[in-house]
Tab-separated table of C-alpha atoms and ligand atoms in Angstrom:
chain	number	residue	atom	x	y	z
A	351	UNK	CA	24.083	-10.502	-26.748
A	352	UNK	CA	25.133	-10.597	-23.384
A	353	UNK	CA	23.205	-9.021	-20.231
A	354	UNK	CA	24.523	-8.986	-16.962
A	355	UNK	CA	21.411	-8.348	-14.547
A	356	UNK	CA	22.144	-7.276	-10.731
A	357	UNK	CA	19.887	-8.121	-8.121
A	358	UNK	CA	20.030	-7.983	-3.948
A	359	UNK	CA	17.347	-7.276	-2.173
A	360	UNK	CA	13.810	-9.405	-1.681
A	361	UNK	CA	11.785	-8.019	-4.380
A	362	UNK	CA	14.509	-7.970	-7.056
A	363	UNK	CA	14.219	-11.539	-6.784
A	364	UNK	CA	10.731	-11.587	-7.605
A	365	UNK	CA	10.813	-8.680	-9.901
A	366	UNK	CA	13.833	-10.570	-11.842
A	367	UNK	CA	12.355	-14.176	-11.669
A	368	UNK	CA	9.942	-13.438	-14.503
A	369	UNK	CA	11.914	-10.602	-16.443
A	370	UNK	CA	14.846	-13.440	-16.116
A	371	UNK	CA	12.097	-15.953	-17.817
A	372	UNK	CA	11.474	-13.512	-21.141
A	373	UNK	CA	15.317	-12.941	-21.099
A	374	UNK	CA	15.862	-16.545	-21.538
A	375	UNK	CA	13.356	-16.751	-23.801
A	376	UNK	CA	15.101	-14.343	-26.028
A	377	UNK	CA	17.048	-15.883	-29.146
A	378	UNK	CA	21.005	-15.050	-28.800
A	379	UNK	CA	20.496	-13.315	-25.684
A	380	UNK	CA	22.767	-15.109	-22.335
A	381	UNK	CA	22.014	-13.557	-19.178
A	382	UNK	CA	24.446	-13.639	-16.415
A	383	UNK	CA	23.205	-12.659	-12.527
A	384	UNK	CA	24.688	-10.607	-9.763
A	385	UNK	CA	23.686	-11.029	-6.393
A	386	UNK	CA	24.654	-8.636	-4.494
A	387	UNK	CA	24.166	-10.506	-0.902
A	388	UNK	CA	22.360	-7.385	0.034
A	389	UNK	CA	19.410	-9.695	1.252
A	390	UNK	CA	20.938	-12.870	2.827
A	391	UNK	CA	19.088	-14.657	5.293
A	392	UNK	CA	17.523	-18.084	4.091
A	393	UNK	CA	14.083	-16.682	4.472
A	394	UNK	CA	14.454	-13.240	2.280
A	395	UNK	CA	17.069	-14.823	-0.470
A	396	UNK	CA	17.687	-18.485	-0.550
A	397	UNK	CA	13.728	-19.591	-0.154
A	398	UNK	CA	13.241	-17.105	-3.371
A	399	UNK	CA	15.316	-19.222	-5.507
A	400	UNK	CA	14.671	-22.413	-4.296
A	401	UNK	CA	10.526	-22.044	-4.366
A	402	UNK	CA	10.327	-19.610	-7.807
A	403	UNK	CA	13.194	-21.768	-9.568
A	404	UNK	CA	15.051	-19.120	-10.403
A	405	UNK	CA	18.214	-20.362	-11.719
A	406	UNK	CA	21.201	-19.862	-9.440
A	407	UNK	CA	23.261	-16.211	-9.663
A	408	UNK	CA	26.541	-16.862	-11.653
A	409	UNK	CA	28.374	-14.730	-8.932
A	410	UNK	CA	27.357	-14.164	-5.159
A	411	UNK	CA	29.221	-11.063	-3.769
A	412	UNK	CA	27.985	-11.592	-0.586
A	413	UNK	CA	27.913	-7.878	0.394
A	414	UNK	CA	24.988	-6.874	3.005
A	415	UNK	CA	24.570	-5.983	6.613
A	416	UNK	CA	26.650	-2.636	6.266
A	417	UNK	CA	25.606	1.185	6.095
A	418	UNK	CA	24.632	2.341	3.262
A	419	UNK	CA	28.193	3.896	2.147
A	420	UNK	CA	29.606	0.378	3.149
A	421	UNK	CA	26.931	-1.337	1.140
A	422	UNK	CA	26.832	0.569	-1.901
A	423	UNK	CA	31.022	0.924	-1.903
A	424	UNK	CA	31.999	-2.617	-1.733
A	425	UNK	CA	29.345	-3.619	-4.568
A	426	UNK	CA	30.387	-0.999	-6.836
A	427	UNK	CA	33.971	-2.274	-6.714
A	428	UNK	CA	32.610	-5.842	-6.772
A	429	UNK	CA	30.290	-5.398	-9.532
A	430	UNK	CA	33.014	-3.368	-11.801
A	431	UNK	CA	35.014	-6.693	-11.521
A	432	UNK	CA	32.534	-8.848	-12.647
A	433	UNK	CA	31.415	-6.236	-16.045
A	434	UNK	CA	35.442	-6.268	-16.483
A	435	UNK	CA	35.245	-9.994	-16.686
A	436	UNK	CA	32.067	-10.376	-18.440
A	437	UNK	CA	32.163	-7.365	-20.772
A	438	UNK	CA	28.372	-7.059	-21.369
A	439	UNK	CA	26.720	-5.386	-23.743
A	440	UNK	CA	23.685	-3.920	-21.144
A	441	UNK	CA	23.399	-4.337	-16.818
A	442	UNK	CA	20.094	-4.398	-15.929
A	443	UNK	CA	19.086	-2.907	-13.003
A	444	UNK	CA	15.900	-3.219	-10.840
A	445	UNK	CA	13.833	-0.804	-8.404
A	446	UNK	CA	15.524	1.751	-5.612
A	447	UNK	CA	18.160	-0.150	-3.727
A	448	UNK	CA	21.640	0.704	-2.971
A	449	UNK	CA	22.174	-2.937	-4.916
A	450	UNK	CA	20.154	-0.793	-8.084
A	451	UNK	CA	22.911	2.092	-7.316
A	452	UNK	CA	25.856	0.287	-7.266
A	453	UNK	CA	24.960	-1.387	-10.600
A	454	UNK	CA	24.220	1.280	-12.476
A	455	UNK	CA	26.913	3.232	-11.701
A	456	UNK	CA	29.468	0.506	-12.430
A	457	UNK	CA	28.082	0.607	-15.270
A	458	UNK	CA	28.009	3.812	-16.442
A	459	UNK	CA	31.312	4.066	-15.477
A	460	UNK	CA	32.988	1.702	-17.729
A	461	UNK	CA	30.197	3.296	-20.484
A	462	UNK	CA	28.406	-0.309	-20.307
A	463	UNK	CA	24.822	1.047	-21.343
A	464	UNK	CA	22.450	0.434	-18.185
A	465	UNK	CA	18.672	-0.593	-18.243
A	466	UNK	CA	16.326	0.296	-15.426
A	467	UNK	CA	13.223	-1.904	-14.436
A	468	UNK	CA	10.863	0.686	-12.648
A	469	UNK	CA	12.196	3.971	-14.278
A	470	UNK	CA	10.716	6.934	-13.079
A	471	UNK	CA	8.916	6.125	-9.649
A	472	UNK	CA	8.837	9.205	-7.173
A	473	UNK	CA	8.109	10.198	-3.625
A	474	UNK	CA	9.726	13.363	-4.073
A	475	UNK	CA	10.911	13.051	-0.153
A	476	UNK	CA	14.565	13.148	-0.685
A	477	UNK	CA	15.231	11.600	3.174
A	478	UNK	CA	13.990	7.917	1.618
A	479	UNK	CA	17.109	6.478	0.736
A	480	UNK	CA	15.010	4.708	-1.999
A	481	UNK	CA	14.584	8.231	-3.582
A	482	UNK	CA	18.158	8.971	-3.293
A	483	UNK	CA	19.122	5.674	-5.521
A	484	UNK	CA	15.861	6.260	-8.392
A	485	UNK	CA	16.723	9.182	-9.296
A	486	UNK	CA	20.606	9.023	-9.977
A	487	UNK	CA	19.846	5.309	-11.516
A	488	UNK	CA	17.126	6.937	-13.776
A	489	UNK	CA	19.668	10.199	-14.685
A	490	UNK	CA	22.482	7.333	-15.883
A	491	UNK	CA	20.279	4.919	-17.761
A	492	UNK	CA	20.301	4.043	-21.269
A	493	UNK	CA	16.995	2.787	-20.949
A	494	UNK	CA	14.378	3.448	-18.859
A	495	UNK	CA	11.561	0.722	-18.592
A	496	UNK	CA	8.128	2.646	-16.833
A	497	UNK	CA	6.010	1.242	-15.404
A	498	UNK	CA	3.429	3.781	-15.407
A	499	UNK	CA	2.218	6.855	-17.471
A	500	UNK	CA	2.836	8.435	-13.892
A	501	UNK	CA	6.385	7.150	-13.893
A	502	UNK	CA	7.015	8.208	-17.665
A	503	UNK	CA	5.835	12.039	-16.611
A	504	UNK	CA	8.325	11.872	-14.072
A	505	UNK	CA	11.253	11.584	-15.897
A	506	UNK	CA	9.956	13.699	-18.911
A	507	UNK	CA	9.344	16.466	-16.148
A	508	UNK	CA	13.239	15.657	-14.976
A	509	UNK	CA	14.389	16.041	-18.500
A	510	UNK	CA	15.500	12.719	-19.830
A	511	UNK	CA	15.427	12.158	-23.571
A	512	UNK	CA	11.510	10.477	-24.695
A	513	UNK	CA	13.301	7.968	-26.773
A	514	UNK	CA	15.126	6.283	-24.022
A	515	UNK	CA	11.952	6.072	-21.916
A	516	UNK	CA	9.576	3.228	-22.491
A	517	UNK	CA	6.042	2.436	-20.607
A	518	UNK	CA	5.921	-0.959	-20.379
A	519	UNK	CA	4.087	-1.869	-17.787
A	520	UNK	CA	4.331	-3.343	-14.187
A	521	UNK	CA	6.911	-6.796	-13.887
A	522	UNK	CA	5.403	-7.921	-10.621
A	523	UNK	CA	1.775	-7.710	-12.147
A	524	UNK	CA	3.304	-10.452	-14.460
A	525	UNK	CA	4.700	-11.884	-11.202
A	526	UNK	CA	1.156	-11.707	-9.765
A	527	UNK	CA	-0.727	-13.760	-12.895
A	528	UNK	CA	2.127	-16.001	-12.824
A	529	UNK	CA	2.240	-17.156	-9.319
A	530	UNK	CA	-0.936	-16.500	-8.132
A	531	UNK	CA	-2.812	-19.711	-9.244
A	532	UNK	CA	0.527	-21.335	-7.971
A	533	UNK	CA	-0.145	-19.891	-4.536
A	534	UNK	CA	-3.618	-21.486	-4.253
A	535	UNK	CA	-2.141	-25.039	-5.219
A	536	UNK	CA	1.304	-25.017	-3.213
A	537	UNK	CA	0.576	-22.809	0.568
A	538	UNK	CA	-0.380	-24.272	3.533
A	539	UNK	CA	0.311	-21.374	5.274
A	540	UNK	CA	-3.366	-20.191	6.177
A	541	UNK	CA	-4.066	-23.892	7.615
A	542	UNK	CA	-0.683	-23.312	9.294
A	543	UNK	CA	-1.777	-20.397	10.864
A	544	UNK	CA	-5.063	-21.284	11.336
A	545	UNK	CA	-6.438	-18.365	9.449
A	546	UNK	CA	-9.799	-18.142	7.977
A	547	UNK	CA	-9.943	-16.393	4.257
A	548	UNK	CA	-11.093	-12.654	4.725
A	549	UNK	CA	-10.900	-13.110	8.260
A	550	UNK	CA	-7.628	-11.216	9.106
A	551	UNK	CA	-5.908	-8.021	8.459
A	552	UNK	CA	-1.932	-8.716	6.740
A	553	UNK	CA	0.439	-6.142	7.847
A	554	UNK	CA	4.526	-5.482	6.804
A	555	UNK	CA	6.395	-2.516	8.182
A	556	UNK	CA	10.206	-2.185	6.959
A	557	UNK	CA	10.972	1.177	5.806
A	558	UNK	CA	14.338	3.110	7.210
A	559	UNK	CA	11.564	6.308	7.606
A	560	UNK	CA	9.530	4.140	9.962
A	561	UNK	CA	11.650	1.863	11.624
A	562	UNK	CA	14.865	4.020	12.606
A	563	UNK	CA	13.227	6.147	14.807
A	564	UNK	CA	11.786	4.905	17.891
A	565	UNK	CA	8.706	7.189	19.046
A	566	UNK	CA	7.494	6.256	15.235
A	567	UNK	CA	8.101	2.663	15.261
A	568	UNK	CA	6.046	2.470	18.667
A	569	UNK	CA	3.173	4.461	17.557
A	570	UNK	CA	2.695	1.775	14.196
A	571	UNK	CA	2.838	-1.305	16.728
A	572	UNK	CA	0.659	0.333	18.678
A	573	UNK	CA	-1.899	1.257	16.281
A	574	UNK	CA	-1.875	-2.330	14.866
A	575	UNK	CA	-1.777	-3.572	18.521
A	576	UNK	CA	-5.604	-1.372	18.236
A	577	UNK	CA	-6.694	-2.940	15.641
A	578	UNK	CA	-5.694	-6.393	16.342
A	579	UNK	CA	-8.433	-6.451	19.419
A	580	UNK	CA	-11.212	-6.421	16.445
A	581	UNK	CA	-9.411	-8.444	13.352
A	582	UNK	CA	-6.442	-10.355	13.936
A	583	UNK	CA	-3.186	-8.693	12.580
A	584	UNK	CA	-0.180	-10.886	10.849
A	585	UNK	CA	2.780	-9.689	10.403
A	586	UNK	CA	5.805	-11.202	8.999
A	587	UNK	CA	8.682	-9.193	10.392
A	588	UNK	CA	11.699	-8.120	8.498
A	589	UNK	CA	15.123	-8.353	9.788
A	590	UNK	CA	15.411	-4.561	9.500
A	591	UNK	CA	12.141	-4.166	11.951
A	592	UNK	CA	13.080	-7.286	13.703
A	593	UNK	CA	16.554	-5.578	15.067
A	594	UNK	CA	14.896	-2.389	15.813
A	595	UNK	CA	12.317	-3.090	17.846
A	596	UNK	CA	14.506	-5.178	20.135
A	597	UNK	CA	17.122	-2.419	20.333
A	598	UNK	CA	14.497	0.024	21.039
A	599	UNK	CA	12.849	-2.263	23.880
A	600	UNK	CA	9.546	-2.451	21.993
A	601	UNK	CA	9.487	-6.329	21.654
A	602	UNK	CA	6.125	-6.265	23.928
A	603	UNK	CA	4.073	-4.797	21.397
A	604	UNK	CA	4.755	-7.810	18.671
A	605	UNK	CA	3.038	-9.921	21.665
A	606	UNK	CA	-0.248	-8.278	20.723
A	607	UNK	CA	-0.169	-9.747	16.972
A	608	UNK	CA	0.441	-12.657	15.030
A	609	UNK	CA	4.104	-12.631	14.024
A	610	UNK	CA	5.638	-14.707	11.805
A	611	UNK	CA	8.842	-14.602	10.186
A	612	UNK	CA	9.507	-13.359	6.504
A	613	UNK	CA	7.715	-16.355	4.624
A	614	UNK	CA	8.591	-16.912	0.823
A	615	UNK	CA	6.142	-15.664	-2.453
A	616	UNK	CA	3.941	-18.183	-2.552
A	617	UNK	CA	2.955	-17.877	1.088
A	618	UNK	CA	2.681	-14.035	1.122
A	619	UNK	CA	0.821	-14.144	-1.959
A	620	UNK	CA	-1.584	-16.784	-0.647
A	621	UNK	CA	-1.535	-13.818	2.947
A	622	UNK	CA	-2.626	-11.022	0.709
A	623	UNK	CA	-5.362	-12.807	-1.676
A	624	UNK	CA	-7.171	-13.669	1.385
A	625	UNK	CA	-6.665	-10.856	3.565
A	626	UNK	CA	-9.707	-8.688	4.695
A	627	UNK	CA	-7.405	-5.527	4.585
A	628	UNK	CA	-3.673	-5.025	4.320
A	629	UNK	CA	-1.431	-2.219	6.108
A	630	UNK	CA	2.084	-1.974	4.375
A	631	UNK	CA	5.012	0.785	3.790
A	632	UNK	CA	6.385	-1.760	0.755
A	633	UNK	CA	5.748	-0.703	-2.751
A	634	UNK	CA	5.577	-4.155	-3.881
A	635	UNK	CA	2.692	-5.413	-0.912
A	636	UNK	CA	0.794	-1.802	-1.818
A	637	UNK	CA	0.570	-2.922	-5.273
A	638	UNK	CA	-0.207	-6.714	-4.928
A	639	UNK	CA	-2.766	-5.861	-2.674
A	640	UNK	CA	-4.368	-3.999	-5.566
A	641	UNK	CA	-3.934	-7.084	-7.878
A	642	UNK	CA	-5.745	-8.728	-5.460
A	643	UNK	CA	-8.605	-6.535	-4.877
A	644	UNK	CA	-7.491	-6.228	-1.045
A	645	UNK	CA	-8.355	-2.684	-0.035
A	646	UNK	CA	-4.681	-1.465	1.311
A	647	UNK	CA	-3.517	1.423	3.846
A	648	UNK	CA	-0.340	2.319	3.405
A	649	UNK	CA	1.722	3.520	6.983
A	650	UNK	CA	3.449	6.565	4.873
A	651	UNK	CA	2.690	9.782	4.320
A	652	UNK	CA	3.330	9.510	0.601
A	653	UNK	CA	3.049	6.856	-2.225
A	654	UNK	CA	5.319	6.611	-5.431
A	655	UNK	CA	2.110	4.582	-6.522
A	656	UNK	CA	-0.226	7.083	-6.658
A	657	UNK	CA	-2.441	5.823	-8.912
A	658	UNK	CA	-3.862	3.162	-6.105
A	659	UNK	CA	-4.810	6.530	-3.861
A	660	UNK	CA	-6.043	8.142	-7.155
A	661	UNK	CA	-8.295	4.723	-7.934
A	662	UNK	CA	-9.373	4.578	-4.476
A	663	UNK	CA	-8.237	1.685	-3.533
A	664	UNK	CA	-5.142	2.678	-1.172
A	665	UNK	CA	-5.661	4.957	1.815
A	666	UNK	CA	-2.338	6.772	3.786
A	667	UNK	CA	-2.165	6.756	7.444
A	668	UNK	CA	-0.002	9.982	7.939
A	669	UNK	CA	0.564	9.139	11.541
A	670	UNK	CA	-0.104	12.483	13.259
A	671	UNK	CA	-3.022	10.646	14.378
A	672	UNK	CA	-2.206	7.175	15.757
A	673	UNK	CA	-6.241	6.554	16.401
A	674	UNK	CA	-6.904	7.103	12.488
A	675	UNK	CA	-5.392	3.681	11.138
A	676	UNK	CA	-8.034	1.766	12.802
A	677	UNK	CA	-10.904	3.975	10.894
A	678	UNK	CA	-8.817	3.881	7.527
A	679	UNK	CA	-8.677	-0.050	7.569
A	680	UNK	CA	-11.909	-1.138	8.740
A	681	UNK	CA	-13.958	2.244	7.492
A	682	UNK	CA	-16.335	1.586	4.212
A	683	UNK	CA	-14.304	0.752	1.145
A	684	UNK	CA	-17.518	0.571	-1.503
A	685	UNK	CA	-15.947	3.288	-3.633
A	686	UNK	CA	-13.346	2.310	-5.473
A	687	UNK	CA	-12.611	2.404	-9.205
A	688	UNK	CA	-12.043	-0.779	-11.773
A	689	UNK	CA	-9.384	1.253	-13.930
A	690	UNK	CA	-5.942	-0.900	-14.251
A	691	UNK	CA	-3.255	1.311	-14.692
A	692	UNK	CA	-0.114	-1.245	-14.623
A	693	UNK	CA	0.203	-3.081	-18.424
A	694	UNK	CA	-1.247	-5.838	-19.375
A	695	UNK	CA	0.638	-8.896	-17.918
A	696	UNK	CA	3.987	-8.631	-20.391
A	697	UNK	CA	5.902	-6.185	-19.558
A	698	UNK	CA	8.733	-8.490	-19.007
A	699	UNK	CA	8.578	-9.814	-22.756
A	700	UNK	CA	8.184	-6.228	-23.755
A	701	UNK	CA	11.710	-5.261	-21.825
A	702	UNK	CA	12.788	-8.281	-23.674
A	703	UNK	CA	12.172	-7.259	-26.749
A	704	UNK	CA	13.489	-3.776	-26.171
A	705	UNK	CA	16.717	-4.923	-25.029
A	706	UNK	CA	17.234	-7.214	-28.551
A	707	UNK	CA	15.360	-5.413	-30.709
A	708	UNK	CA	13.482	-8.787	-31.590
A	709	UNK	CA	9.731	-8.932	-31.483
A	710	UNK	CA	7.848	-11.571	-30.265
A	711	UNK	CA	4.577	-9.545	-29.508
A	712	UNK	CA	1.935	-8.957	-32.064
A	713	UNK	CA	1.753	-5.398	-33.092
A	714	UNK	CA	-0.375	-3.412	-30.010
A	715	UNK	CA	-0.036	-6.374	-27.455
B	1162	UD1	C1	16.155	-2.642	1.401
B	1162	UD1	C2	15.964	-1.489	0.427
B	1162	UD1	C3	14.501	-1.091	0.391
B	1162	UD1	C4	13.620	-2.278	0.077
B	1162	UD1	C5	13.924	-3.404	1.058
B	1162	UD1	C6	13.149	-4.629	0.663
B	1162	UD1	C7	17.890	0.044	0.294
B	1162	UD1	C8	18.395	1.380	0.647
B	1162	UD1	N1	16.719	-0.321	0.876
B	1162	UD1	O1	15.803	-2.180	2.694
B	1162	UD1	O2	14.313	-0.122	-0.630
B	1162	UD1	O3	12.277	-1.887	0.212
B	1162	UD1	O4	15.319	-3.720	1.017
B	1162	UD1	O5	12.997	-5.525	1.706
B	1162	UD1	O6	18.505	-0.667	-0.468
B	1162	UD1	N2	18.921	-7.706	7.413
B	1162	UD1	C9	19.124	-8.963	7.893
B	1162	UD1	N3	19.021	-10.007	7.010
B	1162	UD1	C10	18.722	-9.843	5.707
B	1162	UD1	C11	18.526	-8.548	5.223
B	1162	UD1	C12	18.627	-7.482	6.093
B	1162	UD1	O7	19.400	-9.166	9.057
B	1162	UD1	O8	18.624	-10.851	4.969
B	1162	UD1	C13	19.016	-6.561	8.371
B	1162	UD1	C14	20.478	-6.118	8.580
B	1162	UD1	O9	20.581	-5.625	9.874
B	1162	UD1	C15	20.599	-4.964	7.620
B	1162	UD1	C16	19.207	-4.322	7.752
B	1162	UD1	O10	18.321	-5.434	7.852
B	1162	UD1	O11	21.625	-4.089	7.970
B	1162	UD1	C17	18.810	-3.453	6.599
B	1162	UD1	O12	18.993	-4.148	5.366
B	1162	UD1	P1	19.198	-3.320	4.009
B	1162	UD1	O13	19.267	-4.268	2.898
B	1162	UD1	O14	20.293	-2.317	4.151
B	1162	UD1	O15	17.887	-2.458	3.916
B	1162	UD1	P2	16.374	-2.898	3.976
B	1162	UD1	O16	15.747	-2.208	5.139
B	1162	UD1	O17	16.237	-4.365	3.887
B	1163	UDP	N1	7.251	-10.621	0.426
B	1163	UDP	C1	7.493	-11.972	0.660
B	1163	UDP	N2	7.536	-12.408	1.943
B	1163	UDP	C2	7.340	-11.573	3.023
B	1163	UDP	C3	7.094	-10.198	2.760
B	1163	UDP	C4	7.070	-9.765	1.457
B	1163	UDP	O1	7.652	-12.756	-0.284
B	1163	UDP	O2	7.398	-12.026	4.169
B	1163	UDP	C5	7.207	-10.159	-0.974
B	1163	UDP	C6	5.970	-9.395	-1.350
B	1163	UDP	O3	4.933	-10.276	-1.748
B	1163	UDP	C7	6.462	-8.513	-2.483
B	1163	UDP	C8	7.893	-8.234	-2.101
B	1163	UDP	O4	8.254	-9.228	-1.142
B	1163	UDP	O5	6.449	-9.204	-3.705
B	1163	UDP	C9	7.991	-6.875	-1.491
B	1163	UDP	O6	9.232	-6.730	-0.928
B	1163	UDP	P1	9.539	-5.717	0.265
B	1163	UDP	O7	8.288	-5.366	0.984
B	1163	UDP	O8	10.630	-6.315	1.048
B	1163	UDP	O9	10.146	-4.463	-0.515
B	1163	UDP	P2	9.565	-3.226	-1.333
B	1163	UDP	O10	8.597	-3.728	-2.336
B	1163	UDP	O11	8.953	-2.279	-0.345
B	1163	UDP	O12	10.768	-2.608	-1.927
């Protein structure tokens, strides 16, 4: 059996370094990788495969820096070339990015049968672009891999067939028991910084909802500006938020934190274990955060996690009030539940076995 799994962006690559692992583990199954260059600086691609060993993609398209349109365009015709080539018998497809899009639907197109890692997440805000590229992905997959019961009620509510849909659990909790212990041996990065463990708040800002617009990009820099005169703030800044705040003049405000550049897994894991609090808009750093027992506020007015909210353990800053994210983060945190709502640490064998039809698992694992 052949699978041809496409990946782009920064948390594909973690996502597919341990669903690439059970793949490989698989007997008669060859995986070939896509990258879609969608992510290419050193510090949110190349460090990924370098550190987590993932092996190298069998084709590069080296497609990124564009619009969307641009972006999802060229890979679609790039990616139909390659499943013309390679003649799979499934593409599978990870998370909410225009790289996830384009993959699918080249796909489906050439009725390849598609599988979807982290089926069924929703904001229900149809403005995230993120939303836009879930739910056509989910509505042209074969099979739908769910990470949630929340997820699975999603797409049952949307109408897609129970037998394609399968809850298997969380891949980047496996990601999380995997490299965690790895963290604590390998990073230097809190000496580097000269951090002390529970001693600092770890923030990350990247989405399009917060970043594109100006007046709402200033009001989150100046909020953790705020907070940052009582616990020290780190933030490793994305490309995306890197370009906007210079274009939008707003380059004084990253004076008032500690700002570091995108650092690689092991690093940010090593950020969020120790981290008093953590302030985030990505889905991934929400979750980990909860791995970690970090209490988490999350700079969006919606979560497709909503289970952390629900458990207690996640807070939103809506951002009509710029004074609330100080009280949010640093506020009591004492009641929060111990519920675990994201699988058991195997989903990726379990999407393994799905994909084969080969069971490694015993029976209720
Ligand atoms: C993308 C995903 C988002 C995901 C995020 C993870 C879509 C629509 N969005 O957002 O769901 O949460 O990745 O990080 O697919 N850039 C660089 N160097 C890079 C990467 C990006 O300079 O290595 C800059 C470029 O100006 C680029 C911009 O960031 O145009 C946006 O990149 P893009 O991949 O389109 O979207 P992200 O904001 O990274
Ligand atoms: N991450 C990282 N280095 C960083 C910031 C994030 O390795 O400087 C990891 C983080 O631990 C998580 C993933 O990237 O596993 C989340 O990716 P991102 O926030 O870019 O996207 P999202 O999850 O919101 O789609």
């Amino acid at each position: 059996m052949r699978v041809v799994s496409v990946i782009g962006a920064r948390p594909q690559f973690i996502k597919a370094v341990v669903v690439s692992r059970a793949l490989r583990a698989m007997p008669g199954l060859r995986e070939v990788v896509i990258h879609t260059g969608q992510h290419y600086d050193d510090n949110m691609s190349r460090i990924f495969f370098e550190e987590l060993e993932i092996p190298e993609p069998d084709y590069h398209l080296g497609i990124g820096g564009g619009t969307h349109g641009q972006n999802t365009g060229r890979m679609l015709e790039a990616i139909e070339r390659v499943l013309l080539e390679e003649k799979p018998d499934w593409v599978l497809v990870y998370g909410d990015t225009d790289s996830t899009l384009a993959g699918a639907l080249a796909a489906a197109k050439l009725h390849i049968p598609v599988a979807h890692v982290e089926a069924g997440l929703r904001s229900f805000n149809r403005r995230m672009p993120e939303e836009i590229n879930r739910v056509l992905t989910d509505h042209i997959s074969d099979l739908l891999f769910a990470p949630t019961e929340t997820a699975v009620q999603n797409l049952l509510r949307e109408g897609i067939s129970p037998d394609r849909i399968h809850l298997v659990g969380d891949v980047m909790y496996d990601a999380a028991l995997y490299y965690g212990e790895k963290a604590e041996k390998h990073s230097q990065i809190l000496k580097r910084l000269g951090l002390v463990p529970k001693g600092y708040i770890l923030a990350t800002v990247h989405r399009a909802e917060n970043t594109d617009d100006p007046n709402r990009l200033r009001v989150i820099l100046e909020a953790l500006a705020e907070v940052h005169r009582e616990v020290p703030v780190v933030l490793p800044v994305h490309p995306r938020t890197r370009k906007r705040v210079e274009e939008f003049g707003l380059s004084g405000f990253l004076g008032y934190l500690l700002t570091i550049d995108p650092v690689g897994y092991l690093d940010m894991v090593m950020l969020e274990k120790n981290a008093w609090r953590i302030a985030t808009d990505s889905g991934g750093v929400q979750k980990e955060a909860f791995f970690y027992k970090v209490p988490c506020v999350t700079l969006r007015k919606e979560t497709e996690w909503v289970e952390l909210v629900e458990l207690g353990w996640n807070r939103l800053w809506l951002l009509e009030d710029p004074g609330a994210l100080r009280g949010l983060l640093l506020d009591n945190w004492s009641r929060v539940s111990t519920d675990f709502p994201y699988g058991t640490g195997n989903a990726s064998v379990k999407i393994g076995e799905l994909l084969t039809g080969v069971r490694l698992l015993s029976k209720g694992a």
